[in-house]
Coordinates of C-alpha atoms in Angstrom, one line a residue:
Chain A
M73 CA -25.5 -98.7 39.9
L74 CA -24.8 -97.6 36.1
I75 CA -28.4 -97.8 35.2
K76 CA -29.1 -95.2 37.8
L77 CA -26.2 -93.3 37.0
F78 CA -27.5 -93.1 33.2
K79 CA -31.1 -92.2 34.6
H80 CA -29.5 -89.2 36.5
E81 CA -27.0 -88.2 33.4
F82 CA -29.8 -88.4 30.9
K83 CA -32.0 -86.1 33.2
A84 CA -29.1 -83.6 33.7
T85 CA -28.1 -83.4 30.0
G86 CA -31.8 -83.9 28.2
R87 CA -33.2 -80.9 29.8
I88 CA -30.8 -78.9 27.5
F89 CA -30.6 -81.2 24.6
L90 CA -34.2 -81.9 24.0
P91 CA -35.5 -78.4 23.8
M92 CA -33.0 -77.1 21.4
Y93 CA -33.5 -80.2 19.2
A94 CA -37.4 -79.0 19.6
L95 CA -36.3 -75.5 18.7
L96 CA -34.3 -76.9 15.6
V97 CA -37.6 -78.5 14.3
V98 CA -39.6 -75.8 14.5
F99 CA -37.5 -73.4 13.0
S100 CA -36.7 -76.1 10.1
V101 CA -40.2 -75.8 9.5
I102 CA -40.7 -72.2 9.5
T103 CA -37.6 -71.6 7.6
K104 CA -38.3 -73.8 4.9
Y105 CA -42.1 -72.5 4.9
V106 CA -40.8 -68.7 4.7
N107 CA -38.4 -69.6 1.9
Q108 CA -40.8 -71.4 -0.3
N109 CA -43.6 -68.9 0.4
M110 CA -42.7 -65.7 1.1
R111 CA -42.8 -63.2 -1.6
V112 CA -40.0 -60.5 -1.8
D113 CA -41.2 -57.4 -3.0
S114 CA -39.5 -54.9 -1.0
L115 CA -36.3 -54.3 1.1
L116 CA -37.8 -54.7 4.5
F117 CA -39.5 -58.4 3.5
G118 CA -36.2 -59.5 2.0
I119 CA -34.4 -58.7 5.1
L120 CA -37.1 -60.4 7.1
S121 CA -37.2 -63.4 4.8
Y122 CA -33.7 -63.9 6.0
L123 CA -34.4 -63.9 9.8
P124 CA -35.6 -67.6 10.1
T125 CA -32.7 -68.5 8.0
L126 CA -30.3 -66.7 10.4
M127 CA -32.1 -68.2 13.6
Y128 CA -31.9 -71.7 11.9
I129 CA -28.1 -71.5 11.2
C130 CA -27.4 -69.9 14.9
I131 CA -29.3 -73.0 16.3
I132 CA -27.5 -75.6 14.4
A133 CA -24.1 -73.7 15.7
G134 CA -25.8 -73.6 19.2
I135 CA -26.2 -77.4 19.2
C136 CA -22.9 -78.1 17.8
M137 CA -21.2 -76.0 20.5
M138 CA -23.8 -77.1 23.0
T139 CA -22.6 -80.7 22.6
L140 CA -19.0 -80.1 22.7
V141 CA -19.4 -77.9 25.7
L142 CA -21.7 -80.1 27.5
L143 CA -19.3 -83.1 27.3
I144 CA -16.5 -81.3 28.8
Q145 CA -18.7 -79.3 31.4
R146 CA -20.4 -82.5 32.6
F147 CA -17.4 -84.5 33.2
F148 CA -15.4 -81.3 34.6
K149 CA -18.0 -80.0 36.9
N150 CA -19.6 -83.3 37.8
L151 CA -16.7 -85.3 38.4
L152 CA -13.9 -82.9 39.1
G153 CA -15.2 -80.0 40.7
P154 CA -17.5 -79.4 43.9
E155 CA -20.3 -81.7 42.6
G156 CA -17.5 -84.5 43.1
Y157 CA -17.8 -84.5 46.4
L158 CA -21.2 -86.1 46.0
M159 CA -20.7 -88.3 42.8
H160 CA -17.4 -89.8 44.4
T161 CA -18.9 -90.8 47.9
L162 CA -21.7 -92.8 46.0
P163 CA -21.3 -96.3 46.2
V164 CA -20.2 -96.6 42.5
R165 CA -17.0 -97.7 41.0
P166 CA -14.7 -94.9 39.0
W167 CA -15.0 -96.8 35.9
Q168 CA -18.9 -96.7 36.0
H169 CA -18.9 -92.9 36.3
V170 CA -16.3 -92.7 33.1
A171 CA -18.7 -95.2 31.3
C172 CA -21.9 -93.5 32.1
K173 CA -20.4 -89.9 30.9
L174 CA -18.9 -91.6 27.8
L175 CA -21.8 -93.2 26.6
T176 CA -24.3 -90.4 27.7
S177 CA -22.0 -87.8 25.8
T178 CA -21.5 -90.4 22.7
F179 CA -25.5 -90.7 22.6
W180 CA -25.9 -86.9 22.4
S181 CA -23.1 -86.3 20.1
I182 CA -24.6 -89.0 17.3
S183 CA -27.9 -87.4 18.1
S184 CA -26.9 -83.9 17.6
M185 CA -25.2 -85.2 14.1
C186 CA -28.2 -87.3 13.3
I187 CA -30.8 -84.4 13.9
V188 CA -28.7 -81.6 12.3
S189 CA -28.1 -83.7 9.0
L190 CA -32.1 -84.9 9.1
S191 CA -32.8 -81.1 9.2
S192 CA -30.5 -80.0 6.6
L193 CA -32.1 -83.0 4.3
Y194 CA -35.4 -81.7 5.1
M195 CA -34.5 -78.1 4.4
G196 CA -32.4 -79.1 1.1
V197 CA -34.9 -82.1 -0.5
N198 CA -38.4 -81.6 -1.1
V199 CA -40.8 -84.4 -0.2
Q200 CA -41.3 -85.4 -4.1
D201 CA -37.8 -85.4 -5.0
W202 CA -37.1 -87.7 -1.5
H203 CA -37.1 -91.4 -3.7
S204 CA -34.8 -90.0 -6.4
F205 CA -32.5 -88.3 -3.8
I206 CA -32.4 -91.7 -1.9
A207 CA -31.4 -93.3 -5.1
T208 CA -28.6 -90.8 -6.1
F209 CA -27.3 -91.1 -2.5
R210 CA -27.0 -95.2 -2.8
G211 CA -25.5 -94.5 -6.3
M212 CA -22.7 -92.4 -5.0
L213 CA -22.3 -94.9 -1.9
A214 CA -22.2 -97.8 -4.4
V215 CA -19.7 -96.0 -6.9
A216 CA -17.2 -95.2 -3.5
A217 CA -18.0 -98.8 -2.4
A218 CA -17.1 -100.8 -5.7
P219 CA -13.3 -100.4 -5.6
L220 CA -13.4 -101.9 -2.3
N221 CA -15.5 -104.9 -3.4
L222 CA -18.2 -103.7 -0.9
T223 CA -21.9 -103.3 -1.2
A224 CA -23.2 -99.7 -0.7
N225 CA -24.8 -100.8 2.7
A226 CA -21.4 -102.4 4.0
F227 CA -19.7 -99.1 3.0
F228 CA -22.2 -97.0 4.6
W229 CA -22.0 -98.7 7.9
G230 CA -18.2 -98.7 7.6
L231 CA -18.4 -95.2 7.6
I232 CA -20.8 -95.0 10.8
A233 CA -18.7 -97.6 12.4
V234 CA -15.7 -95.1 11.9
L235 CA -17.5 -92.2 13.1
V236 CA -18.6 -93.8 16.4
A237 CA -15.4 -95.1 17.1
Y238 CA -13.7 -91.6 16.7
V239 CA -16.6 -89.9 18.6
I240 CA -15.9 -92.3 21.5
K241 CA -12.1 -91.8 21.2
M242 CA -12.3 -88.1 21.2
T243 CA -14.5 -88.0 24.0
L244 CA -12.0 -90.3 26.2
M245 CA -9.1 -88.1 24.9
I246 CA -10.6 -85.1 26.3
Y247 CA -11.8 -86.8 29.7
A248 CA -8.2 -88.0 30.0
G249 CA -7.0 -84.6 29.4
L250 CA -9.5 -83.1 32.0
G251 CA -8.4 -86.2 34.5
I252 CA -4.7 -85.1 34.1
G253 CA -5.6 -81.4 34.0
Q254 CA -7.3 -81.5 37.8
L255 CA -3.9 -82.6 39.1
S256 CA -2.9 -78.9 38.9
S257 CA -3.6 -77.1 42.2
K258 CA -4.4 -73.7 40.7
R259 CA -4.9 -73.6 36.9
K260 CA -7.0 -76.4 36.3
V261 CA -8.8 -75.5 33.0
G262 CA -5.4 -74.1 31.5
A263 CA -3.7 -77.4 32.6
S264 CA -6.4 -79.5 31.1
V265 CA -6.4 -77.5 27.9
L266 CA -2.8 -78.3 27.7
A267 CA -3.1 -81.9 28.4
I268 CA -5.6 -82.5 25.7
V269 CA -3.4 -80.6 23.1
G270 CA -0.6 -82.6 24.4
L271 CA -2.5 -85.9 23.9
N272 CA -3.6 -85.1 20.8
I273 CA 0.0 -84.5 19.4
V274 CA 1.4 -87.4 21.0
E275 CA -1.5 -89.7 19.7
Q276 CA -1.3 -88.1 16.1
L277 CA 2.5 -88.7 16.1
A278 CA 2.3 -92.2 17.4
A279 CA -0.7 -93.2 15.0
V280 CA 1.2 -91.7 11.8
I281 CA 4.6 -93.5 12.5
V282 CA 2.6 -96.6 13.0
L283 CA 0.5 -96.3 9.7
V284 CA 3.8 -95.3 7.5
L285 CA 6.0 -98.1 9.2
W286 CA 3.4 -101.0 9.1
G287 CA 2.1 -99.9 5.8
E288 CA 5.9 -99.9 4.4
S289 CA 6.8 -102.9 6.1
S290 CA 3.7 -104.9 4.9
G291 CA 4.1 -103.2 1.2
I292 CA 0.6 -101.9 1.1
L293 CA 1.1 -98.5 0.8
S294 CA 3.8 -98.5 -1.7
H295 CA 2.6 -101.5 -3.8
G296 CA -0.9 -102.4 -3.1
S297 CA -4.1 -101.3 -5.0
G298 CA -6.1 -98.4 -4.1
A299 CA -8.8 -100.8 -2.7
E300 CA -6.0 -102.3 -0.4
I301 CA -4.9 -99.3 0.6
I302 CA -8.3 -97.9 1.8
R303 CA -9.1 -100.9 3.4
F304 CA -5.7 -100.9 5.3
V305 CA -6.5 -97.2 6.3
F306 CA -9.9 -98.1 7.5
W307 CA -8.7 -100.9 9.8
W308 CA -5.9 -98.7 10.9
I309 CA -8.3 -95.9 11.6
M310 CA -10.5 -98.3 13.5
G311 CA -7.4 -100.2 15.4
S312 CA -5.7 -97.0 16.6
A313 CA -9.0 -95.6 17.7
G314 CA -10.0 -98.7 19.6
L315 CA -6.3 -98.9 21.3
F316 CA -6.1 -95.1 22.3
S317 CA -9.8 -95.7 23.7
V318 CA -8.5 -98.1 25.9
I319 CA -5.5 -96.1 26.9
Y320 CA -7.6 -93.1 27.2
A321 CA -10.3 -95.0 29.5
F322 CA -7.4 -96.5 31.5
V323 CA -5.9 -92.9 32.3
C324 CA -9.5 -91.7 33.2
N325 CA -10.2 -94.7 35.6
W326 CA -6.8 -94.5 37.3
M327 CA -7.0 -90.5 37.9
L328 CA -10.5 -91.0 39.5
K329 CA -9.7 -93.9 41.5
R330 CA -6.0 -93.1 42.5
N331 CA -5.2 -89.1 41.8
L332 CA -8.7 -87.4 42.6
N333 CA -7.8 -83.9 43.3
L334 CA -11.0 -82.2 44.4
A335 CA -10.6 -78.5 45.3
Chain B
M240 CA -17.1 -104.8 70.0
P241 CA -16.1 -104.3 66.3
H242 CA -14.7 -100.7 65.3
I243 CA -16.6 -98.8 63.0
L244 CA -13.2 -96.9 62.1
E245 CA -9.7 -98.2 62.2
C246 CA -6.5 -96.0 60.9
K247 CA -3.1 -97.5 61.0
G248 CA 0.1 -95.4 60.6
L249 CA -1.9 -93.2 57.9
V250 CA 0.6 -90.8 56.0
K251 CA -0.7 -88.7 53.3
R252 CA 1.8 -86.5 51.4
F253 CA 1.1 -83.7 48.8
G254 CA 4.5 -83.5 46.9
K255 CA 7.0 -82.8 49.5
K256 CA 4.2 -81.4 52.1
E257 CA 3.1 -84.1 54.7
A258 CA -0.7 -83.3 55.4
L259 CA -1.1 -86.4 57.8
A260 CA 2.1 -88.1 59.5
G261 CA 1.3 -91.3 60.8
I262 CA -2.3 -91.5 62.1
D263 CA -3.2 -93.9 64.5
L264 CA -6.9 -94.1 65.3
V265 CA -9.5 -96.2 66.5
L266 CA -13.6 -95.4 66.8
E267 CA -16.4 -97.7 68.2
P268 CA -19.8 -97.6 67.1
G269 CA -22.2 -95.4 68.9
R270 CA -19.8 -92.3 69.6
I271 CA -20.3 -88.9 68.8
V272 CA -16.7 -87.7 68.0
G273 CA -14.9 -84.1 67.8
L274 CA -12.0 -84.2 65.3
L275 CA -10.9 -81.1 66.7
G276 CA -7.8 -78.8 65.7
P277 CA -6.8 -75.4 63.9
N278 CA -7.1 -74.8 60.1
G279 CA -4.7 -76.7 58.3
S280 CA -3.9 -79.4 61.0
G281 CA -5.2 -82.6 58.6
K282 CA -8.8 -82.7 59.6
T283 CA -10.3 -82.5 56.1
T284 CA -7.4 -84.7 54.8
L285 CA -8.1 -87.5 57.0
I286 CA -12.1 -87.3 56.4
K287 CA -11.2 -87.4 52.6
L288 CA -9.0 -90.4 53.1
I289 CA -11.6 -92.4 55.1
N290 CA -14.2 -91.5 52.3
G291 CA -12.0 -92.5 49.4
L292 CA -11.7 -89.1 47.9
L293 CA -7.9 -89.5 48.3
V294 CA -5.8 -92.4 48.6
P295 CA -3.1 -92.7 51.5
T296 CA 0.7 -92.5 50.8
E297 CA 1.3 -95.0 53.7
G298 CA -0.9 -96.9 56.0
T299 CA -4.2 -98.7 56.1
I300 CA -7.9 -97.7 56.8
R301 CA -10.8 -99.9 57.6
I302 CA -14.4 -98.6 57.7
G303 CA -16.7 -101.6 59.4
G304 CA -14.0 -104.0 58.4
F305 CA -13.7 -102.7 54.7
P306 CA -10.9 -100.7 53.1
P307 CA -12.2 -97.3 51.3
S308 CA -14.2 -99.0 48.4
V309 CA -17.8 -99.2 47.3
E310 CA -18.6 -101.4 50.5
S311 CA -17.4 -98.5 53.0
K312 CA -19.2 -95.9 51.1
R313 CA -22.4 -97.5 51.7
L314 CA -21.6 -97.4 55.4
I315 CA -20.6 -93.7 55.5
S316 CA -22.6 -90.5 55.2
Y317 CA -20.5 -87.5 54.3
L318 CA -21.1 -83.8 54.6
P319 CA -18.2 -81.7 53.1
E320 CA -17.3 -78.3 53.9
H321 CA -18.5 -77.1 50.3
T322 CA -21.7 -77.2 48.9
Y323 CA -21.9 -80.2 46.5
L324 CA -25.6 -79.5 45.0
S325 CA -26.4 -79.1 41.3
D326 CA -28.0 -75.8 41.1
W327 CA -30.5 -76.9 38.4
M328 CA -31.8 -79.7 40.6
R329 CA -35.1 -79.4 42.7
V330 CA -35.0 -80.6 46.2
R331 CA -37.1 -83.5 45.2
D332 CA -34.8 -84.4 42.7
L333 CA -32.2 -84.6 45.2
F334 CA -34.2 -86.8 47.5
A335 CA -35.0 -89.2 44.3
F336 CA -31.2 -89.0 43.7
F337 CA -30.1 -90.2 47.2
K338 CA -33.2 -92.7 47.5
D339 CA -31.8 -94.3 44.3
F340 CA -28.4 -94.8 45.3
Y341 CA -28.4 -95.2 49.2
T342 CA -30.7 -98.0 50.4
D343 CA -30.4 -96.5 54.0
F344 CA -32.0 -93.2 52.9
N345 CA -35.2 -92.6 54.8
L346 CA -37.4 -90.5 52.4
N347 CA -40.3 -89.8 55.2
K348 CA -37.6 -88.2 57.6
A349 CA -36.1 -86.0 54.7
E350 CA -39.7 -84.7 53.8
D351 CA -40.4 -84.2 57.7
M352 CA -37.1 -82.2 58.0
L353 CA -37.7 -80.3 54.8
Q354 CA -41.3 -79.5 55.8
R355 CA -40.0 -78.0 59.4
L356 CA -37.7 -75.7 57.7
S357 CA -40.6 -74.5 55.1
I358 CA -38.5 -75.3 52.0
A359 CA -41.0 -76.7 49.4
P360 CA -39.8 -79.9 47.7
G361 CA -40.4 -78.4 44.4
D362 CA -37.9 -75.5 44.9
R363 CA -34.8 -75.4 42.6
I364 CA -31.6 -75.3 44.5
K365 CA -30.5 -72.0 42.8
T366 CA -33.5 -70.3 44.3
L367 CA -32.3 -71.2 47.9
S368 CA -30.1 -69.3 50.1
K369 CA -26.6 -70.4 51.4
G370 CA -27.9 -71.0 54.5
N371 CA -31.0 -73.1 53.3
K372 CA -28.6 -75.0 50.6
E373 CA -26.4 -76.2 53.4
K374 CA -29.5 -77.3 55.4
V375 CA -30.8 -79.2 52.7
Q376 CA -27.2 -80.8 52.2
L377 CA -27.3 -81.8 56.0
I378 CA -31.0 -83.1 55.8
L379 CA -29.8 -85.2 52.9
V380 CA -26.7 -86.6 54.7
M381 CA -28.7 -87.1 58.2
S382 CA -31.5 -88.8 56.5
R383 CA -29.5 -91.7 55.9
E384 CA -29.2 -94.5 58.3
A385 CA -25.5 -94.8 58.1
Q386 CA -23.0 -96.4 60.5
L387 CA -20.5 -93.3 60.1
Y388 CA -21.3 -89.8 59.6
L389 CA -18.5 -87.9 58.7
L390 CA -19.1 -83.9 59.1
D391 CA -16.5 -82.0 57.9
E392 CA -17.0 -78.2 59.6
P393 CA -20.8 -78.5 59.7
I394 CA -21.0 -75.3 61.6
G395 CA -18.5 -73.4 60.0
G396 CA -19.5 -70.0 58.5
V397 CA -23.1 -70.3 59.8
D398 CA -24.7 -67.8 62.3
P399 CA -25.5 -68.8 65.9
A400 CA -29.2 -69.8 65.2
A401 CA -28.3 -71.9 62.5
R402 CA -25.5 -73.7 64.4
D403 CA -28.2 -74.7 67.0
Y404 CA -30.2 -75.8 64.2
I405 CA -27.6 -78.0 62.8
L406 CA -26.5 -79.4 66.0
S407 CA -30.1 -80.3 67.0
T408 CA -30.6 -81.9 63.6
I409 CA -27.6 -84.0 64.2
L410 CA -28.5 -85.1 67.6
S411 CA -31.9 -85.8 66.8
N412 CA -31.4 -87.8 63.7
Y413 CA -28.3 -90.1 63.9
S414 CA -29.0 -93.7 65.0
E415 CA -28.0 -94.9 68.3
S416 CA -25.5 -97.5 66.9
A417 CA -23.8 -94.9 64.6
T418 CA -20.8 -92.8 65.1
V419 CA -20.7 -89.3 64.3
L420 CA -17.3 -87.8 63.5
I421 CA -17.6 -84.2 63.8
S422 CA -14.5 -81.7 62.6
T423 CA -14.3 -78.3 63.7
H424 CA -12.4 -75.6 65.5
L425 CA -15.5 -74.1 67.0
I426 CA -15.1 -76.0 70.2
A427 CA -17.6 -74.4 72.2
D428 CA -20.3 -74.8 70.2
V429 CA -19.9 -78.7 69.8
E430 CA -18.4 -79.4 73.1
R431 CA -21.9 -80.4 74.8
V432 CA -22.6 -82.7 72.3
L433 CA -19.3 -84.8 72.0
D434 CA -18.5 -88.2 73.7
H435 CA -15.0 -88.5 72.4
I436 CA -12.4 -85.9 71.2
V437 CA -9.4 -86.2 69.1
F438 CA -6.6 -83.5 69.1
I439 CA -5.1 -83.1 66.0
R440 CA -2.1 -80.9 64.8
E441 CA 0.3 -80.8 62.0
G442 CA -1.3 -84.3 60.4
K443 CA -0.5 -85.6 63.8
I444 CA -2.9 -87.0 67.0
L445 CA -1.9 -85.1 70.0
R446 CA -5.1 -86.8 72.1
S447 CA -7.9 -89.0 71.8
E448 CA -10.0 -89.7 74.7
Q449 CA -13.5 -89.6 76.1
V450 CA -14.6 -86.2 77.1
D451 CA -15.5 -86.9 80.6
T452 CA -12.1 -88.5 81.3
L453 CA -10.5 -85.5 79.9
R454 CA -12.7 -83.1 81.9
E455 CA -11.6 -85.1 85.0
Q456 CA -8.1 -85.2 84.3
E457 CA -7.6 -81.6 83.6
G458 CA -10.5 -79.9 85.4
K459 CA -11.3 -77.9 82.3
S460 CA -13.8 -77.8 79.6
V461 CA -12.6 -79.1 76.2
D462 CA -12.8 -75.7 74.9
A463 CA -10.2 -74.5 77.6
V464 CA -7.9 -77.4 77.0
F465 CA -8.0 -76.8 73.4
R466 CA -7.1 -73.4 73.6
E467 CA -4.2 -74.2 76.0
V468 CA -3.0 -77.3 73.9
F469 CA -2.9 -75.0 70.6
K470 CA -1.9 -71.7 71.8
C471 CA -0.2 -69.6 69.3

C-alpha cells in the first residue's frame, strides 16, 4: 500500500515540480547565454539584458517557496482537509500516510536544493574552469575536514547527512504542528502556525539545554579541542534531529489515528 | 447469520458535548437501512465512527467481525456528505486510484455508469459541475463490491431529478448480500427503497425496525411516523 501511496503522491506533486525544474533549466541556459553574448550599447538593451536574470531569480525563489508551500499544503489538504475523507478511509495505516508524505516531501526538498545548486554552478562556473572549480572545492573541504581528522569525502557526506536529518526533522515538526492545529474547531490554520512555532521553541530550548549540560558535564565544551567540539556538535545535531524526528512522527501518527478532526 | 455491523454501548463526546449517548445497533447483511434523524442527531458521527474517522469515547464497534481498522476499511464503501475529490485529477485518474487501493473496485461498472452520464474519462474534476462531481463520487462508491455501504446524506442538496438518479444508482449497483446504510432526513424520497429504519435523536436510537413492521404497527408511512416522532 505504501508503494501505491507513493505512486499517487509523486503524481500529485511531480506535476508541479517537474515543470518548474524544466523552467529553471531553460532560463539558466537563456540567462547565461544572454549575459555572455548580449552587447549592451543602449539603455533599452541594458534593461532587456537583465530580464532573463530577473526571471531566473524569480524561478529560484518560486521553487524554494513552492517546496515549502507544497510540503504544508499536501499534508494539510490531503490528510486534514476534505480529501481526508477519502485518504483516511483507504485500507492504509496512519503511519503509512505520514511516511509517504514525509519521504515524498524530503525527496522534493532535496531535489529542489540540488537543482538550484547545480543551476547556480552552471551560471557561475564556465565549462573550461570546471576542473579547477572542483579542485578548489575539494581543497576547501579538505581544509575544513583536516582539524577533524577526516577526509574531504567523509566531511562532505557528513554535511549531507546533517542536511538530510534536518530536512526530515523540520518536515515532521511541521506535520506534527499541523496535526495539533487541526484539533481546533474553527481556526485550524492559525492554530497550526502557533503549534509549529511552539514546537520549535520547545525543541530549541530542550536541545540547547541538553547540549550545554552534556557538553559541560563531559568537559568537552570547556576543555575539549576544536576538533572534539565540532565532532561533539555534529553528533549532537544528528542525535537531536533523530530524537525529535521520532517524537514528531509519534505525534503525527497519534493525531491521525486517535484525534482526527475532519471538518 | 453473522452481523455486518455491531455497535455496543457506543458513546462519543466532543469535550462536554455528548454526540452519541450509548448506541446499541446490529445490522444484518442484505438490507437497505435508513439512518433517519433531524440535523445534529448524531448520524454523521455514527458513520464516522464506523469508518474509523473518529474514535469512540466508550463502547465497541465490529464491522464484519473486525474493529475499525485496515481490515474493516476493505469492507466499507463510504460516501461522505462533502466532496472529497482532488480538483486537479481527471475522472480516469480517480478510477485508477480506486482500482489501486480497492481490490473490489469494478472498473467496467464505473466506466459504464460514467458513459451513461455523458462525462468523459478525461474530464478534469475542476471542470465538472457540483452535481456531476457528486455523481462521479457516487459512481466511485457504488462501483465497489463492498459488504457495507455507508452513504451520508446522499440526496441532501440535490434537485429531484438528481435524487432519482442517485437512488436508482444505489439500488441497481449494490450487491444483494451487502448492507446499505443511508443517512438522511429526507424520508419521503428514500422511504420506498428502505427495508429497515433506525430513528436517531440526540445521540440515542429511538427505534430500529423493519419498515413493513413499522407500517403495520403504526398504520402510517415511515415519513408520517418520522414527522410525529421528531415533531418540534
